[in-house]
mmCIF file of C-alpha atoms in Angstrom:
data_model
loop_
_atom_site.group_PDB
_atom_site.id
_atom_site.type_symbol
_atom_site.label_atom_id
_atom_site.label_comp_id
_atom_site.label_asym_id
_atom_site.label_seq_id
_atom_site.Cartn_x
_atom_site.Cartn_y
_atom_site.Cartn_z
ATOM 1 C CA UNK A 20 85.006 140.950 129.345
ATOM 2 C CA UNK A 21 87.447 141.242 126.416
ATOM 3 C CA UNK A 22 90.787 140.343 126.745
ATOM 4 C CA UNK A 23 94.189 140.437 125.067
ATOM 5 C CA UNK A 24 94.994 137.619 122.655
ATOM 6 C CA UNK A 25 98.492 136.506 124.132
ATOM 7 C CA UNK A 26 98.483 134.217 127.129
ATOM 8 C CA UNK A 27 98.569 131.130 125.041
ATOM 9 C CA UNK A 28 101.467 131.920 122.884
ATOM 10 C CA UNK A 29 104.515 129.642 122.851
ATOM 11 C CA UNK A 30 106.256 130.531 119.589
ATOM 12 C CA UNK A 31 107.732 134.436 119.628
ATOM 13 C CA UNK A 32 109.710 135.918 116.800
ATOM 14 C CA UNK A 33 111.826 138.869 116.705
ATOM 15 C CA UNK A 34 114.388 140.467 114.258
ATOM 16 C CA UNK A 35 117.816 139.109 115.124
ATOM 17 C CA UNK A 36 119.090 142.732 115.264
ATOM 18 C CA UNK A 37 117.107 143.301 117.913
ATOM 19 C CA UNK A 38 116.268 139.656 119.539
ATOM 20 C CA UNK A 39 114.545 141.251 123.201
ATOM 21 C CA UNK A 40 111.728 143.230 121.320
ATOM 22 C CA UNK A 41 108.857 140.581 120.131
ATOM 23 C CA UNK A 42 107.332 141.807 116.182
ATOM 24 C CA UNK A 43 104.963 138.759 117.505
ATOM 25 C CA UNK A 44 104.197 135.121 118.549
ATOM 26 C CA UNK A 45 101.579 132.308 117.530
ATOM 27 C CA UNK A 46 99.833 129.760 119.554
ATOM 28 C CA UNK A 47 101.907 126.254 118.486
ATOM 29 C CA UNK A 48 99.383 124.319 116.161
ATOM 30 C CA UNK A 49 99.517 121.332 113.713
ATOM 31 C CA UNK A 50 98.351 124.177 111.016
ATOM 32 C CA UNK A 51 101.289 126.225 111.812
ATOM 33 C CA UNK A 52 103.963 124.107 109.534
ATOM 34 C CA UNK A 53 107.434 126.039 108.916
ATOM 35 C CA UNK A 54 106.291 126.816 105.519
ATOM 36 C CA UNK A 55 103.078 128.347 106.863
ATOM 37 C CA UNK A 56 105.332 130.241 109.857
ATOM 38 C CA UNK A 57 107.091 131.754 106.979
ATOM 39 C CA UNK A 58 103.473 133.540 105.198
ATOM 40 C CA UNK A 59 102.600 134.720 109.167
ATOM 41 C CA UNK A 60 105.793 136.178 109.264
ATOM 42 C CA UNK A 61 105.574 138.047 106.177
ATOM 43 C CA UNK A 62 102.453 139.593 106.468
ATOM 44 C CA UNK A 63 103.528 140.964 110.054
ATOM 45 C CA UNK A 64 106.817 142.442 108.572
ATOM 46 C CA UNK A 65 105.000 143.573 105.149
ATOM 47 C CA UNK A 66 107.889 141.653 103.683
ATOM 48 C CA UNK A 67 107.907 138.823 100.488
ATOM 49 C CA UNK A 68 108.563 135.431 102.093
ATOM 50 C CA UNK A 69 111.524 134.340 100.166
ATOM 51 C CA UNK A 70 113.528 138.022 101.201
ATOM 52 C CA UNK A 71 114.421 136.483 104.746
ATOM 53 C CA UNK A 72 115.290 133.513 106.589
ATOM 54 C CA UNK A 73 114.156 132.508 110.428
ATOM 55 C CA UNK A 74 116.295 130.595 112.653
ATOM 56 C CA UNK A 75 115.638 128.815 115.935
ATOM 57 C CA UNK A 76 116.995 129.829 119.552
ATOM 58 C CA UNK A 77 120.341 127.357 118.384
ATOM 59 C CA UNK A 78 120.862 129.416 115.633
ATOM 60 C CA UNK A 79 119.718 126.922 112.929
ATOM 61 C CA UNK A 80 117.479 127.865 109.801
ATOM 62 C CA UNK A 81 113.858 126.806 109.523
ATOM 63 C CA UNK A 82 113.514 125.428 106.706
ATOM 64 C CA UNK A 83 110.138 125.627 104.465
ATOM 65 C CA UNK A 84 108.684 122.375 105.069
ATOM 66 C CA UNK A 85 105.640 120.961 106.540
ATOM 67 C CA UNK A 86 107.174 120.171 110.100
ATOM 68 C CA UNK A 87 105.174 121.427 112.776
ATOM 69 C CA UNK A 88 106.927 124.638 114.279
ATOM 70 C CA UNK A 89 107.662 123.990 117.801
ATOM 71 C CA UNK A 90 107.041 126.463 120.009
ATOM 72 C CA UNK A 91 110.269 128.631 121.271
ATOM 73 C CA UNK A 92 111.819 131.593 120.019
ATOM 74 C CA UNK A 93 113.123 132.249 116.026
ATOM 75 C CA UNK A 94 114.423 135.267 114.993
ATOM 76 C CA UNK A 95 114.530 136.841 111.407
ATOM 77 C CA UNK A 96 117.573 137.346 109.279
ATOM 78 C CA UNK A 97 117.016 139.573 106.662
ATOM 79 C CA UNK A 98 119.181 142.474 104.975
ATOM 80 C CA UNK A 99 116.861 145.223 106.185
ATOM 81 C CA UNK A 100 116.014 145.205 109.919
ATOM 82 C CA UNK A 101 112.034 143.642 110.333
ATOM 83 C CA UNK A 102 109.931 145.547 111.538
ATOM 84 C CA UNK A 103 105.833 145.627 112.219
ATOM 85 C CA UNK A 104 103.615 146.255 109.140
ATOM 86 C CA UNK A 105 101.642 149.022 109.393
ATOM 87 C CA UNK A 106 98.950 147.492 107.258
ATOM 88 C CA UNK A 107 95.022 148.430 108.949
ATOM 89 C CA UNK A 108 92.894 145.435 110.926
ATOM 90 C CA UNK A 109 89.444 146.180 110.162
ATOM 91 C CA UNK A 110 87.520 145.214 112.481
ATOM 92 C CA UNK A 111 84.315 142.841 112.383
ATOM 93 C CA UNK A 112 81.246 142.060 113.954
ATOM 94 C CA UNK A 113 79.715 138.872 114.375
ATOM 95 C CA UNK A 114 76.545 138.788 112.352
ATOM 96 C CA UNK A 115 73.323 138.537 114.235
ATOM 97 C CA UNK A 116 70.785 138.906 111.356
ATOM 98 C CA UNK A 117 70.935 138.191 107.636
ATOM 99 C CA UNK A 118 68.937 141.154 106.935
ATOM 100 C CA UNK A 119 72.431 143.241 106.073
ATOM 101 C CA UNK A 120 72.586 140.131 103.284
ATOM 102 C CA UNK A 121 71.165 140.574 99.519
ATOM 103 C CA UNK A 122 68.378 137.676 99.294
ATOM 104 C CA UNK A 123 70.235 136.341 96.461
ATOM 105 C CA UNK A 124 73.896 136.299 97.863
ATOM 106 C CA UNK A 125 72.657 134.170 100.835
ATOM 107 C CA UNK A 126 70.450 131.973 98.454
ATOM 108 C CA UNK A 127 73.252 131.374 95.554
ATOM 109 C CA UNK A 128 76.265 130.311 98.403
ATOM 110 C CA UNK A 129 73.463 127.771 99.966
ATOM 111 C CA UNK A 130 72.766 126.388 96.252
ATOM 112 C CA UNK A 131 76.392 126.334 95.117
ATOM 113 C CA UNK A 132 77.270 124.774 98.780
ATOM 114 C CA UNK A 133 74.934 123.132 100.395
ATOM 115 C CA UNK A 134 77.404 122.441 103.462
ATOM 116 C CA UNK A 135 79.540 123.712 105.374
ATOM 117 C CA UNK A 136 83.022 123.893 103.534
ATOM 118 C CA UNK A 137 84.945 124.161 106.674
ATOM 119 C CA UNK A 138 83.633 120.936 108.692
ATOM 120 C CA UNK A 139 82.051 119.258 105.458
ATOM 121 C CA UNK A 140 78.882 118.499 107.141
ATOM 122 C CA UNK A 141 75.732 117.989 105.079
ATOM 123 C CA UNK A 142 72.957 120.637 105.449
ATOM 124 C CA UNK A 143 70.524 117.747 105.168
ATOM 125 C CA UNK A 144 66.849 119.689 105.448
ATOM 126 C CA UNK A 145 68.808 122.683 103.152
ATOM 127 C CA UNK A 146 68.692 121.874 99.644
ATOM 128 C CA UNK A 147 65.533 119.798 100.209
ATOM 129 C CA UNK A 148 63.065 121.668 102.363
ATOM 130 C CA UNK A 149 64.948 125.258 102.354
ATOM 131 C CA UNK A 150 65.675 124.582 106.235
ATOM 132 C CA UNK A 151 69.011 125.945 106.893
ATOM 133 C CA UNK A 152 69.001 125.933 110.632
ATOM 134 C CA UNK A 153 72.673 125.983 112.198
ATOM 135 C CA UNK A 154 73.987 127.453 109.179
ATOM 136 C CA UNK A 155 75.368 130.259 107.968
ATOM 137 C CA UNK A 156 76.192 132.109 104.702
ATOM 138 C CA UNK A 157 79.670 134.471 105.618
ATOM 139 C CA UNK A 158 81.140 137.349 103.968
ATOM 140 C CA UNK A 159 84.765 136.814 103.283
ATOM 141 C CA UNK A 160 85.268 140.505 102.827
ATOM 142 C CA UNK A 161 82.443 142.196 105.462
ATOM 143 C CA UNK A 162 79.916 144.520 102.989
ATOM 144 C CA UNK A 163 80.714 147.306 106.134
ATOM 145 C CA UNK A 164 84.208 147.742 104.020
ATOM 146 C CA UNK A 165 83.419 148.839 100.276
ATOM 147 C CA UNK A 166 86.134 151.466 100.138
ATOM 148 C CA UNK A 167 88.173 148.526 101.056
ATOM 149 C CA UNK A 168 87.112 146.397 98.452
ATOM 150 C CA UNK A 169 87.412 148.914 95.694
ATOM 151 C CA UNK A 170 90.842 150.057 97.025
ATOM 152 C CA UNK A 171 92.167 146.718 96.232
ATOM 153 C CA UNK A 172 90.549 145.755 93.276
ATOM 154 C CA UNK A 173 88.468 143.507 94.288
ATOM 155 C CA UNK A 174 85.739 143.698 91.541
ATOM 156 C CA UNK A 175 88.058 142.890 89.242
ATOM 157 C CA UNK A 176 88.316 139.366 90.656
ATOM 158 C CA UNK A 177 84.900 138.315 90.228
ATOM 159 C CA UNK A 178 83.708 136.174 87.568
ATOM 160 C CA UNK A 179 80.127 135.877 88.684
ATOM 161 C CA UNK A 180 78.435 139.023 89.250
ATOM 162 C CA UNK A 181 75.149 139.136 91.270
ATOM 163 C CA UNK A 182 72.069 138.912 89.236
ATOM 164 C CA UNK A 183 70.317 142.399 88.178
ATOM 165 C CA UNK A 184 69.722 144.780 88.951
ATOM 166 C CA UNK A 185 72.439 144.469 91.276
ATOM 167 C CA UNK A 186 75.156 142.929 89.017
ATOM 168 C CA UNK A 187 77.780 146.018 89.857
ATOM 169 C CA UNK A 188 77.134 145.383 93.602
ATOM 170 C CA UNK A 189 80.238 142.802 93.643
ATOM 171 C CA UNK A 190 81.112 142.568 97.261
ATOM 172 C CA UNK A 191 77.806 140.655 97.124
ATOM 173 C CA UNK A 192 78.911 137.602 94.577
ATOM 174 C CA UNK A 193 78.618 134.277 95.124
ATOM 175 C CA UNK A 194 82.428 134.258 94.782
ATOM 176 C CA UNK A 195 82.798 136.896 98.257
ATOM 177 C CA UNK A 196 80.867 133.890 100.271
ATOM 178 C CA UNK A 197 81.330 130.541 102.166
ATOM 179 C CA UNK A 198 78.527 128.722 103.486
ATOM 180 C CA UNK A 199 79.635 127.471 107.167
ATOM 181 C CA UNK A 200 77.681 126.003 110.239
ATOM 182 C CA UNK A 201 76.762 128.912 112.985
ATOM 183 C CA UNK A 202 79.229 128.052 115.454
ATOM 184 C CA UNK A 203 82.146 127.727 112.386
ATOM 185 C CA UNK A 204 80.874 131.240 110.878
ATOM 186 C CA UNK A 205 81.327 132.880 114.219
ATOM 187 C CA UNK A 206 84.521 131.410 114.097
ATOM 188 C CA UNK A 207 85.250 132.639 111.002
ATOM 189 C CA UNK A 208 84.441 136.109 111.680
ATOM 190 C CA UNK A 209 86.713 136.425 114.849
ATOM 191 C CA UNK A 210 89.453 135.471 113.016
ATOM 192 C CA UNK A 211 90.312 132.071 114.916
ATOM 193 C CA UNK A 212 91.145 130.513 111.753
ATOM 194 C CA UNK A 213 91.716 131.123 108.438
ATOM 195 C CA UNK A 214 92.598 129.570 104.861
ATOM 196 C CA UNK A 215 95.582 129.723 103.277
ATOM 197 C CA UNK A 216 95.245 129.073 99.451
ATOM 198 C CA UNK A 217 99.440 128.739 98.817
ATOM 199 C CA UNK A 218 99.271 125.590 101.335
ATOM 200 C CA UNK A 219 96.805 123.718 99.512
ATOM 201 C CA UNK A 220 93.777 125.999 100.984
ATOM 202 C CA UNK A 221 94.352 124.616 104.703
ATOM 203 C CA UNK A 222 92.951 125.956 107.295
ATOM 204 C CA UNK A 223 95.395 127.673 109.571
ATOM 205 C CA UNK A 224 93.786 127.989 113.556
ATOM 206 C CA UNK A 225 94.992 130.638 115.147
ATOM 207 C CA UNK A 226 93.404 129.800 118.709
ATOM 208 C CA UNK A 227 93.086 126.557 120.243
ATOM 209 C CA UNK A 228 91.561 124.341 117.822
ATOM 210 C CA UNK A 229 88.305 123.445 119.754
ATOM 211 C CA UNK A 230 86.491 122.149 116.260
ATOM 212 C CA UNK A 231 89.285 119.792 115.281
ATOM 213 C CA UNK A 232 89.856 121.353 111.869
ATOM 214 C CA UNK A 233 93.291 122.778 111.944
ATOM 215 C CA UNK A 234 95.325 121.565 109.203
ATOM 216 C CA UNK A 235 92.577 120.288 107.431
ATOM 217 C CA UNK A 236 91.555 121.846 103.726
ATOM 218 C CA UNK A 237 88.885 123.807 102.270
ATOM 219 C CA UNK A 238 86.005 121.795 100.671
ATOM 220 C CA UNK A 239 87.529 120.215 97.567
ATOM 221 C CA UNK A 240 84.082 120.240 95.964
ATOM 222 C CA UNK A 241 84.124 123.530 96.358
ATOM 223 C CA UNK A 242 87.193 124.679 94.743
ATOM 224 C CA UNK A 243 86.055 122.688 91.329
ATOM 225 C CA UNK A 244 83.717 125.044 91.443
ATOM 226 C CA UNK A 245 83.858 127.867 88.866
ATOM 227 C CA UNK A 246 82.219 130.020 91.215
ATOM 228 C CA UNK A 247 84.142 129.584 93.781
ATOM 229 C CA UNK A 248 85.746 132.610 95.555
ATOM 230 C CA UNK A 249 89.224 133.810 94.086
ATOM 231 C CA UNK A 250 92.259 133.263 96.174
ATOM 232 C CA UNK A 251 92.628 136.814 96.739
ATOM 233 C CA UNK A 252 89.782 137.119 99.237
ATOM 234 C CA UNK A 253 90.924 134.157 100.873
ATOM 235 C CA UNK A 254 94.327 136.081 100.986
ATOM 236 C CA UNK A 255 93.203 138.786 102.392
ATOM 237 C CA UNK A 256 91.213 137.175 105.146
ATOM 238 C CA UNK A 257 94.416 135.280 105.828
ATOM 239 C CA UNK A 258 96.003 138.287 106.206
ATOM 240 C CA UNK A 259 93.318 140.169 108.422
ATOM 241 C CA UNK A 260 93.837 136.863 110.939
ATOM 242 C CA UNK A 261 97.258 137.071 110.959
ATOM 243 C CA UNK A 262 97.381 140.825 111.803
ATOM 244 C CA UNK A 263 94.578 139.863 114.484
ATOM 245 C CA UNK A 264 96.465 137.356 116.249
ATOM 246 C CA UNK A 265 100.070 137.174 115.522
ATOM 247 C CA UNK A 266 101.106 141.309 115.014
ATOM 248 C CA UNK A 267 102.511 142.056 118.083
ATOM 249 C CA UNK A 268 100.448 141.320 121.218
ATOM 250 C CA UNK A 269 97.731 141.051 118.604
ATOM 251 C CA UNK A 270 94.058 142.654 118.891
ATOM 252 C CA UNK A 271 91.908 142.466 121.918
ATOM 253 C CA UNK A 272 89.138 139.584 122.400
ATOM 254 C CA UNK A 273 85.926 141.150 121.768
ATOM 255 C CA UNK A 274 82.641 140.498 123.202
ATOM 256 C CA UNK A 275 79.804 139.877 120.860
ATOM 257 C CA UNK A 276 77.066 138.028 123.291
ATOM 258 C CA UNK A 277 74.714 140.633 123.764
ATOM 259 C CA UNK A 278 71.534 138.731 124.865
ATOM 260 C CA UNK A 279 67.870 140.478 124.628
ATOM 261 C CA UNK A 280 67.611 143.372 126.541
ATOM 262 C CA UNK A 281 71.441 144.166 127.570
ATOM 263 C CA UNK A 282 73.012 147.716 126.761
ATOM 264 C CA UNK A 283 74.658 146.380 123.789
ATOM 265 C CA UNK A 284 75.992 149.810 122.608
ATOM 266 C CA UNK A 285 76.975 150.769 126.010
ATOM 267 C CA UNK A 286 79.116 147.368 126.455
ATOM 268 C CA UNK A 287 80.968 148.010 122.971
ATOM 269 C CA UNK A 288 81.323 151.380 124.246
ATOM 270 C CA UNK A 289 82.876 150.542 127.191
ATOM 271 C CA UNK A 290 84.643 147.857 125.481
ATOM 272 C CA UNK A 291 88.238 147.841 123.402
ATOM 273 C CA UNK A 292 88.409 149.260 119.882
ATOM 274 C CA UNK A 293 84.888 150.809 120.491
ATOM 275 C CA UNK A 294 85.025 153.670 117.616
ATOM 276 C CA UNK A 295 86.248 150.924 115.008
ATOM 277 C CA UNK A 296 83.416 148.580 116.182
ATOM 278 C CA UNK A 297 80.616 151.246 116.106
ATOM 279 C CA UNK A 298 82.215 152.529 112.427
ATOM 280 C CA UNK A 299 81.920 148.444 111.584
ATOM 281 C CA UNK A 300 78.163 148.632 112.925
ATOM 282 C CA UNK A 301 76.998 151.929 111.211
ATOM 283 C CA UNK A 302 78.511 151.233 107.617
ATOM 284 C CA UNK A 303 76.633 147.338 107.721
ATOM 285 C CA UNK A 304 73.148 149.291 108.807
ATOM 286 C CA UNK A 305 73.871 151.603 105.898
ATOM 287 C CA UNK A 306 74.312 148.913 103.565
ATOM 288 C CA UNK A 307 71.294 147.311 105.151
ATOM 289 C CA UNK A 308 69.252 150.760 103.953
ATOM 290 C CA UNK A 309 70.765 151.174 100.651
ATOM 291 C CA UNK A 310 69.921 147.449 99.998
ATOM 292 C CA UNK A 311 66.474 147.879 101.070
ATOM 293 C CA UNK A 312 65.599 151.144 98.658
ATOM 294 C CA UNK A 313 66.851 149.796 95.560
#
């Protein structure tokens, strides 16, 4: 059963105007530095970091360092009351079948990778015997959200096109990819944690970190990599995570263990955010159609 993303936070912020009504909270994690707590906090109040301070339950100012936040209560000072972006989650699935993936964008991320770039484990059978069991090739920007992608320029950002005759079919570069073990990718797509390319590309957990990699970086090898994915798609996956987990009381849990035989549409049905996860569903089968005719 799906459930609400808020009974482990311990760090709550709210405009000082206004100190009673949470804009949102965190779960307390050596990721979340002050300097970090400042980015969360702008995304969820649509606001430039640097137009606002935060200040602890004594009334001191958190200063933009690398100390761990602690958890408590901070409120914002700003000119302009804070309040809760409006900015859309789009919702995303957790990808059961590489079939929705073009043949090449899974094949050039395993090539340019060739482990994951979250744990920095070694596909070992991979590169040698083109046995990639237990990992996974992930879409930082899901192919179910093209008018997405072309509404914020996206295309623009890439370097390295796919190869013909699909070279204006962007959202499937190289550079929109991450090769990641299974259990990471999954991960990955539910938002638990994120990278954050102005702090060094760490990666920010935003649930319990059960893998041991929060506050840890983004494959170095990677990012001397000229086709490696431009910091605006990390950005905005940041950005999806933080309005997934720290916007208010933050998006529902959602169930995506549908073993053989269950009523897997009638579960998501039945489930929270049901029309956005059916839209999510339909638009990847679409893409899965359109990829198979040309």
């Amino acid at each position: 059963m799906a459930s609400v993303i808020n009974p482990f936070r311990d760090i709550f912020f709210a405009d000082l105007r206004d100190p009673s009504t949470d804009l949102g909270g965190l779960i307390s994690s050596t990721s979340i530095t002050q300097t970090v707590f400042y980015s969360i906090v702008a995304v969820v109040i649509n606001c430039d970091k640097t137009a606002f301070d935060i200040q602890n339950d004594n009334g001191e100012q958190v200063a933009r360092d690398d100390d761990q936040v602690l958890p408590g209560r901070y409120l914002i000072v700003s000119d302009e009351p804070a309040i809760q972006s409006k900015r859309p989650f789009f919702t995303r699935a957790l990808s059961t079948s590489a079939s929705t993936r073009l043949e090449s964008f899974r094949n050039q991320v395993r090539a340019r990778d060739g482990r994951c770039t979250i744990t920095k484990v070694a596909s070992v059978l991979g590169p040698s015997m083109d046995i990639w069991t237990a990992f996974e090739v992930a879409h930082l920007v899901p192919i179910a959200y093209t008018d997405e992608w072309r509404r914020r320029g996206f295309s623009d950002r890439i370097t390295v096109p796919p190869p013909p005759p699909r070279e204006r079919d962007t959202i499937n570069s190289v550079q929109n990819g991450l090769l990641m073990q299974s259990h990471i990718h999954q991960a990955f797509d539910a938002y638990h944690f994120s990278i954050l390319p102005s702090s060094g590309y760490k990666l920010i957990c935003f649930q319990p970190d059960i893998f041991g990699i929060a506050g840890t970086y983004l494959d170095q090898q990677l990012l001397q990599d000229h086709r490696r994915p431009p910091d605006e798609l990390l950005e905005w996956h940041f950005e999806q995570a933080v309005l997934c987990n720290a916007r208010g009381a933050g998006e529902p849990n959602l169930e995506f263990d549908f073993p053989p035989g269950s009523d897997m549409v009638g579960e998501i049905l039945a489930g929270p955010k049901a029309a956005e996860r059916m839209e999510f569903e339909l638009f990847s089968r679409l893409d899965e159609l359109e990829t198979e005719q040309d």
